[in-house]
Amino acid sequence: MTTAETRFVKAQGLIEHQPLTRARVHRMAEGLVKRGLQPSTEAVYEILLAADRLMHAGCWLVINMIYARHVRLDGSPLQASDFKMDPQGHAGGSLNMVPAYVAYLALNALTHETRSWMMGQGHCVSAVDAINVLVDNMHAEHAARYAISDMGLTRLVKDFYRYRVRSDGRPESPLGSHVNAYTAGGMMEGGYLGFADLHYVHAALPGEKLVAFLSDGAFEEQRGADWAARWWRQEDSGQVLPVMIANGRRIDQRSGIMQAGGIDWFRRHLELNGFSPRTIDGRDPSSFVVAMYEAEEQLQAGLGTLPYLIAEAPKGYGFINAGTNLAHGTPLSHSPWVDAEARQQFNQAMARLWLPLHEIQSAVSMLNNHGLHGRVKERDHALAKRCPNDLVLPDPDSPSGQSMSPMAAVDGWMVEMLAVNPGRRVRLGNPDELRSNRMGGVLSVLKHRVIDPEVGNDEDRCGQVITALNEEAVVCACLANKAGINLVVSYEAFAVKMLGALRQEIIFARHLKEAGRPAQWHGLPVIVTSHTWENGKNEQSHQDPTLVEALAGEMSDMLRIIYPADALSAVMAIRSVYAERGRLGVLVIPKLELPVQMTLQQADELSREGACVLQDPPGAMVDLVACGAYQLHEMLRVSQRLQERGHAARLVYMQEPFRFRAARDALEAIYVSQRIQHYFSATAQARVFLIHGRPEAMLGHLRPLDLGPNRCAFMGYINQGGTLNVAGLLYANRCTYAHVLARLSGLLQQPAGFYLSQEELSAVEGLGDPYTLMAMPHGEF
């Protein structure tokens, strides 16, 4: 054996690791030499030894981040005043992530290529931040504050869970409790366990490599984690490598995998789902390196199955109380700030991890070979710097005066758009019923992605429609495909299950924007159709506007919420979403056939400004504001009745209502409309809003437009429904033209009979025949 190999084998025993099979390590070393990536097997072993030293330093620094107020690189014991009064952190998972992340860096150094990485357990970020400081892999915000010195590391540990707030309301510290915009190379917060499991298989393009760090707790959290092998194809997917950190514990009990039968059970489960699992020693960076190297060889050989590494380790390995419930957060039973025994336990454990500074620096120099081989630092890996070329966006047709399904119009435009953007990887997330939602043309072009295509169906092994009866799985496919073209289509009622995944993406993109590194992926439209007013045939569970109401609370500069009125405005709206970068758009689009109300100019104004004045007669005393296609039809009838009674009204269609909210910060203010006076009359005696969703929620967001309860009314979905058609749902929710006229009468202090016949008035009051109001352009009761 070489000198370095002898030291490596000795080190394996000294640090109580399960020894790797020497033949596997040597085979990797010889392979790297044969490929010209390393000058000798000796050099390979030196890098593996460096990784082991860096792991010790990383664990030492992670524990300091949790407990210490001062860091001493000389390893001298800490005194009571050196500890935090209120230690915080996630020691268990973070300590388990240290060898994994160090191994990722070591493999990059060995092969001279910078892979991408993502981490599902965002609460383990201290592992990544600690190692990044040690190897000088930082964004400018961290590099300006932290360095390998007593002062630099002391500032690091003080910034961790600092809680201090700046005058602008943002955190003073760039360190987060989870992955954030300042985490070098970070792509997702990882606060929602399990979403990385759904992302990774759709994230890398052919020719790219991605290591995805996952957790056993997340596996039970999120359905769909075991479907990745169903979606991965060598033809259009990058080399993705899932690595589960299997420490066997949640916060206060064993993980579901351990309760179900342990790692042996999990391996069998993965094999049944098309993976090629391998169990490794999760305490040893070299075990990770060799297994990842072998897995990539398997992928390059095109053996057809997706490797999956299961890294077994006691939770919190490297510090006291490893493998127990205490390991999760702060493993010491008491605070070392006040407890002498806890201080002694801390100092004894840290002494076993401590390394002299010159050994840390030597290890870092071995791994930081970026300049020698012309590779980028890990903070700049390919997936973290996505910036695809602009899309070609065809101009829409102008079908004014016709009747057509808005969803069918979007389908036709999408087919055309995809044809003029060849070579882009597409992900269409579809829980089910794409064709019934009038997207048959797109389905015929893209096809369902399946393992075994059914003859005569729109299916293909490399299809680009990700179909699963799991909303989170399909939306994550699109959120992950940041280099391509994406579209989500779902029932409105069931799309609410996407909320967590969408919100995580919105928040992370907003933080990138605030950090001066705005996301550059193409705008992502999320279409919710078969919506509240169209889904009466499926009972009230399918009549649910909750998704949009929940997302309305997010920052409007990151998320557009759009209610197209017809086919033309729907096409213009989705076109405008694709034209943007780093921003999502939720579009509530009808699928039934409706008259095309807008001209091309009006549809363009709606997509640019969020509203359009459709009628503005002289002397208008009332503002009628519609938000939603069926609501517009009712308001047109209201306007007609007012004209018949000699009362003029301004009719406004509000396609993006949240452009008219009060801005909550400077970035949102750029998006919020400055043209309120253009669309809404300052002298209106009354203003009535008829909206798609619940009126109370919209009223809260649109306070700048509220004239007060004596002059303004918000009308919309009031949780009434059942097996009804559109007209029936409008009546049940008091949203017909007649209900609007009755409400308007009260605001104007006019007798309701001035606008309504006695039969209409009786129907509105629930005393007469609802069929009096049946003459609607979208169906009868």
Coordinates of C-alpha atoms in Angstrom, one line a residue, residues 91 311 549 571:
A91 CA -27.8 19.4 15.8
A311 CA -26.7 6.6 4.4
E549 CA -57.5 33.2 -1.5
V571 CA -54.3 33.7 -24.2

